[in-house]
Coordinates of C-alpha atoms in Angstrom, one line a residue:
M249 CA 24.6 -24.6 29.6
L250 CA 24.1 -21.4 31.3
N251 CA 27.0 -19.8 30.0
W252 CA 25.3 -20.8 26.4
L253 CA 21.9 -19.2 27.2
V254 CA 23.5 -16.3 28.9
E255 CA 26.7 -15.3 26.5
P256 CA 24.6 -14.1 23.6
L257 CA 22.7 -11.5 26.3
S258 CA 25.8 -9.3 26.5
Y259 CA 25.1 -8.1 23.1
E260 CA 22.3 -5.3 22.7
F261 CA 21.4 -6.6 19.4
I262 CA 20.7 -10.0 20.8
R263 CA 18.7 -8.4 23.4
N264 CA 16.5 -6.1 20.8
A265 CA 16.2 -9.4 18.9
I266 CA 14.7 -11.3 21.5
A267 CA 12.2 -8.3 22.6
V268 CA 11.1 -8.1 19.0
G269 CA 10.7 -12.0 18.8
I270 CA 8.7 -12.5 22.0
F271 CA 6.3 -9.6 20.8
T272 CA 6.3 -10.8 17.2
G273 CA 5.9 -14.5 18.2
I274 CA 2.9 -13.5 20.3
L275 CA 1.0 -11.6 18.0
C276 CA 1.3 -13.5 14.8
P277 CA -0.2 -16.8 16.1
V278 CA -3.2 -14.9 17.9
V279 CA -3.8 -13.1 14.8
G280 CA -3.1 -16.0 12.4
T281 CA -5.6 -18.4 14.3
Y282 CA -8.4 -16.6 12.6
L283 CA -7.0 -17.1 9.3
I284 CA -6.6 -21.0 10.1
V285 CA -10.2 -21.5 11.3
Q286 CA -11.4 -19.2 8.3
R287 CA -9.5 -21.4 5.8
M288 CA -8.0 -18.3 4.7
A289 CA -4.2 -18.8 5.4
L290 CA -3.3 -18.0 1.8
L291 CA -4.7 -14.4 2.5
G292 CA -1.8 -13.8 4.7
D293 CA 0.7 -14.6 2.4
V294 CA -1.1 -12.6 -0.4
I295 CA -1.0 -9.7 2.2
A296 CA 2.5 -10.3 2.9
H297 CA 3.7 -10.0 -0.7
A298 CA 1.4 -6.9 -1.4
V299 CA 3.3 -4.8 1.0
L300 CA 6.3 -4.3 -1.6
P301 CA 4.6 -1.8 -3.9
G302 CA 3.9 0.4 -0.7
L303 CA 7.4 0.1 0.5
A304 CA 9.0 1.2 -2.5
I305 CA 6.6 4.2 -3.0
A306 CA 6.9 5.2 0.7
F307 CA 10.6 5.0 0.6
A308 CA 10.9 7.0 -2.6
W309 CA 8.5 9.8 -1.4
G310 CA 10.7 9.9 2.1
I311 CA 7.7 8.8 4.4
N312 CA 7.6 6.0 6.8
I313 CA 7.9 2.7 4.8
L314 CA 6.1 0.7 7.5
I315 CA 3.0 3.4 6.7
G316 CA 3.1 2.6 3.0
A317 CA 3.3 -1.3 3.6
F318 CA 0.5 -1.0 5.6
I319 CA -1.6 1.1 3.3
S320 CA -0.5 -1.5 0.4
G321 CA -1.3 -4.7 2.1
L322 CA -4.6 -3.5 3.4
F323 CA -5.5 -2.5 -0.3
S324 CA -4.7 -5.7 -1.6
T325 CA -7.6 -7.2 0.4
F326 CA -10.0 -4.4 -1.1
V327 CA -8.7 -5.8 -4.5
I328 CA -9.5 -9.2 -3.6
A329 CA -12.8 -8.5 -2.3
W330 CA -13.5 -6.0 -5.5
I331 CA -12.9 -9.2 -8.0
R332 CA -15.0 -11.5 -5.9
T333 CA -18.0 -9.1 -5.8
Q334 CA -17.7 -8.0 -9.5
S335 CA -17.1 -11.3 -11.3
R336 CA -17.4 -15.3 -10.9
V337 CA -13.7 -15.4 -10.0
K338 CA -13.2 -17.5 -7.0
V339 CA -11.6 -16.4 -3.9
D340 CA -8.5 -18.6 -4.4
A341 CA -8.0 -17.4 -7.7
A342 CA -8.5 -13.7 -7.0
M343 CA -5.7 -13.9 -4.2
A344 CA -3.3 -15.7 -6.2
L345 CA -3.5 -13.2 -9.3
T346 CA -3.5 -10.2 -6.6
F347 CA -0.5 -12.0 -4.9
S348 CA 1.7 -12.3 -7.9
S349 CA 0.9 -9.0 -9.6
F350 CA 1.3 -6.8 -6.3
F351 CA 4.5 -8.6 -5.6
A352 CA 5.7 -8.0 -9.1
L353 CA 4.6 -4.5 -9.1
G354 CA 6.6 -4.1 -6.2
I355 CA 9.9 -5.4 -7.6
A356 CA 9.4 -3.4 -10.8
L357 CA 9.0 -0.2 -8.5
I358 CA 12.0 -0.8 -6.1
T359 CA 14.2 -1.5 -9.5
S360 CA 13.0 1.3 -11.5
L361 CA 13.0 4.0 -8.4
K362 CA 16.4 2.6 -8.1
S363 CA 15.7 2.1 -4.3
K364 CA 18.3 1.5 -1.8
L365 CA 16.0 -0.7 0.1
D366 CA 17.5 -4.1 1.3
L367 CA 15.6 -6.5 -0.6
D368 CA 17.4 -9.3 1.2
N369 CA 16.5 -8.4 4.7
L370 CA 12.8 -7.5 3.4
L371 CA 12.0 -10.8 1.7
F372 CA 13.8 -12.8 4.4
G373 CA 14.0 -11.0 7.6
D374 CA 17.0 -9.9 9.7
I375 CA 15.8 -9.9 13.4
L376 CA 19.4 -9.5 14.4
G377 CA 19.2 -6.0 12.9
V378 CA 16.4 -4.4 14.9
T379 CA 16.8 -1.4 17.1
I380 CA 15.3 -0.6 20.4
A381 CA 13.2 1.9 18.3
D382 CA 12.0 -1.5 16.2
A383 CA 11.3 -3.3 19.6
Q384 CA 9.0 -0.4 21.0
R385 CA 7.1 0.0 17.9
T386 CA 6.4 -3.8 18.0
A387 CA 5.6 -3.7 21.4
I388 CA 2.9 -1.1 20.7
I389 CA 1.5 -2.7 17.9
T390 CA 1.1 -6.1 19.9
L391 CA -0.4 -4.3 22.7
I392 CA -2.9 -2.5 20.6
V393 CA -4.0 -5.5 18.5
L394 CA -4.3 -7.7 21.5
L395 CA -6.6 -5.5 23.4
L396 CA -8.7 -4.8 20.5
I397 CA -9.1 -8.7 19.9
K398 CA -9.8 -8.9 23.8
L399 CA -12.4 -6.2 23.6
F400 CA -14.2 -7.4 20.5
Y401 CA -13.6 -11.5 21.1
K402 CA -17.1 -12.3 21.3
E403 CA -17.9 -10.5 17.8
L404 CA -15.0 -12.0 15.9
L405 CA -15.9 -15.4 17.4
L406 CA -19.3 -15.4 15.9
Y407 CA -18.0 -13.8 12.7
T408 CA -15.4 -16.3 12.4
F409 CA -17.6 -19.3 12.6
D410 CA -21.1 -18.1 11.5
K411 CA -21.1 -15.0 9.6
Q412 CA -24.6 -15.2 8.6
G413 CA -25.6 -15.5 12.2
A414 CA -23.6 -12.7 13.0
Q415 CA -25.2 -10.6 10.6
A416 CA -28.6 -11.5 11.6
L417 CA -28.0 -10.3 14.9
G418 CA -27.0 -7.2 13.5
Y419 CA -23.0 -7.3 14.3
P420 CA -21.3 -5.1 11.8
V421 CA -20.1 -7.5 9.5
N422 CA -18.2 -5.1 7.2
L423 CA -16.5 -3.7 9.9
L424 CA -15.5 -6.7 11.4
H425 CA -14.0 -7.6 8.1
F426 CA -12.1 -4.9 7.8
G427 CA -10.9 -4.6 11.4
L428 CA -9.6 -8.0 10.9
M429 CA -8.0 -7.4 7.6
A430 CA -6.1 -4.5 9.2
A431 CA -5.3 -6.3 12.4
I432 CA -3.6 -9.0 10.0
T433 CA -2.0 -6.4 7.7
L434 CA -0.4 -4.7 11.0
T435 CA 1.0 -8.0 12.1
I436 CA 2.7 -8.6 9.1
V437 CA 4.1 -5.1 8.7
S438 CA 5.3 -5.5 12.0
S439 CA 7.1 -8.9 11.6
M440 CA 8.6 -8.1 8.3
Q441 CA 12.1 -7.6 9.9
T442 CA 11.6 -10.6 11.8
V443 CA 11.2 -13.3 9.4
G444 CA 10.7 -11.3 6.2
V445 CA 7.5 -10.8 3.8
V446 CA 8.2 -14.4 2.0
L447 CA 8.5 -16.4 5.3
V448 CA 5.8 -14.3 7.7
I449 CA 3.4 -16.7 6.8
S450 CA 5.2 -19.4 8.5
L451 CA 4.9 -17.6 11.7
L452 CA 1.1 -16.6 11.1
V453 CA 0.1 -20.0 10.6
G454 CA 2.5 -22.6 11.9
P455 CA 2.4 -22.1 15.7
G456 CA -1.3 -21.7 15.5
I457 CA -1.8 -24.9 13.6
T458 CA 0.6 -26.8 15.9
A459 CA -1.5 -25.7 18.8
Y460 CA -4.6 -26.7 16.9
L461 CA -3.3 -30.4 16.9
L462 CA -2.8 -30.1 20.5
V463 CA -5.8 -28.3 21.8
K464 CA -9.8 -27.8 21.0
E465 CA -11.0 -24.3 22.0
L466 CA -10.1 -20.9 19.8
H467 CA -8.7 -19.1 23.1
Q468 CA -6.6 -22.1 24.2
V469 CA -5.2 -22.7 20.5
M470 CA -4.2 -18.5 20.6
G471 CA -2.6 -19.0 24.1
L472 CA -0.6 -22.3 23.4
G473 CA 0.2 -20.6 19.7
A474 CA 1.4 -17.7 21.2
I475 CA 3.8 -19.5 23.9
L476 CA 5.4 -21.8 20.7
G477 CA 5.8 -18.6 18.7
V478 CA 7.9 -17.3 21.5
I479 CA 9.5 -20.5 21.5
V480 CA 10.4 -20.5 18.1
T481 CA 11.6 -16.8 17.7
I482 CA 13.7 -16.9 20.5
G483 CA 15.3 -20.4 19.0
G484 CA 15.6 -18.9 15.9
V485 CA 17.8 -15.8 17.5
Y486 CA 19.9 -18.4 19.1
A487 CA 20.3 -20.7 16.3
S488 CA 21.0 -17.6 14.1
Y489 CA 24.1 -16.6 16.7
Y490 CA 25.5 -19.8 17.1
F491 CA 25.2 -21.6 13.8
N492 CA 25.6 -18.2 11.9
I493 CA 22.3 -19.0 9.7
P494 CA 19.9 -16.5 8.7
S495 CA 17.3 -15.6 11.7
G496 CA 14.1 -16.0 9.6
P497 CA 14.8 -19.5 8.2
A498 CA 15.8 -20.5 11.3
I499 CA 12.6 -19.4 12.7
V500 CA 10.4 -21.1 10.2
L501 CA 12.6 -24.4 10.4
L502 CA 11.9 -24.4 13.9
T503 CA 8.6 -23.7 13.8
F504 CA 7.7 -26.5 11.3
S505 CA 9.7 -28.7 13.5
L506 CA 7.6 -28.5 16.3
F507 CA 4.5 -28.9 13.9
F508 CA 6.0 -32.2 12.8
L509 CA 6.5 -33.6 16.1
A510 CA 2.9 -32.3 17.2
L511 CA 1.6 -34.0 13.7
L512 CA 3.4 -37.3 14.9
F513 CA 2.9 -37.6 19.0
S514 CA -0.3 -35.1 19.4
P515 CA -2.3 -37.5 22.0
S516 CA -5.4 -37.1 20.1
Q517 CA -4.5 -36.2 16.7
G518 CA -0.7 -37.6 16.0
I519 CA -0.2 -40.0 13.6
L520 CA 1.5 -42.4 15.8
T521 CA -0.6 -41.8 18.9
R522 CA -4.1 -41.5 17.8
P523 CA -6.5 -44.4 18.8
E524 CA -6.9 -46.0 15.8
M525 CA -3.0 -46.2 15.6
A526 CA -3.0 -47.8 19.0
H527 CA -5.7 -50.4 18.0
R528 CA -3.7 -51.2 14.9
S529 CA -0.3 -51.6 17.0
T530 CA -2.3 -54.1 19.0
W531 CA -3.9 -56.1 16.1
I532 CA -0.3 -56.0 14.7
G533 CA 1.1 -57.7 18.0
R534 CA -1.3 -60.3 18.0
V535 CA -0.7 -61.3 14.5
L536 CA 3.1 -61.5 15.1
Q537 CA 2.6 -63.4 18.3
F538 CA 0.2 -65.9 16.6
I539 CA 3.2 -66.3 13.9
K540 CA 5.6 -66.7 16.5
L541 CA 3.5 -69.8 18.0
G542 CA 2.8 -71.3 14.7
H543 CA 6.7 -71.6 14.2
K544 CA 6.8 -73.3 17.3

């Protein structure tokens, strides 16, 4: 068993992948928790797909593709807000239209500019292909975002659960919104190589909603979600190494597996363990016992 765990660590690319996986596994659930409690999980998917035009343009212009991705993803949130404020269109429709339009534009630009970007890796991730520089960059982004969340936790907490109350108290609501969108976009950009733009929403939301079934407080959801995020990313690396499957899908499948177990067996909210199920099981047992006595 020990050899099974240690053997992959002899390779530098595995060590780099695990390092990136740890930082990504912590960052995504912490930031994604805000999307969950605001019921805006789809926004993460929109931003993830909206980075493609920025990637293509940045690559064609010879600048850092992560800068282009960040600008493009953040711009998509402004487009959604603009549509909402300038029309009667609801937010879900605005997000769906922006999602598909930015994604289509990105594919068109990558094709027309004859970009040599590896589309498969961008869409589905390749954590085994990260370098030490990628690990360092992810670590810096993670530390910066977590530090800002720590500093403005009280303000973000009130903004998340009571925007009108936050505005009445004089909090800079628009600035908090912009900061949160920037943090989400930065998280998605830093996670592209781990699970890809198509699957990143799973890492943003999956560990968080799993933790949501097990604990109650927001900070507890963030903490437990981060632990689960680290578990699934490292587990995905090992699954990719030993079973020769793509790393991104492996991480996502592990994420869903943990969620499904929590959905079934959560002490307070599990389908098979919640109080009403226990009462129903007792009632069924009594009925079966009565039937047996009747046969006697």
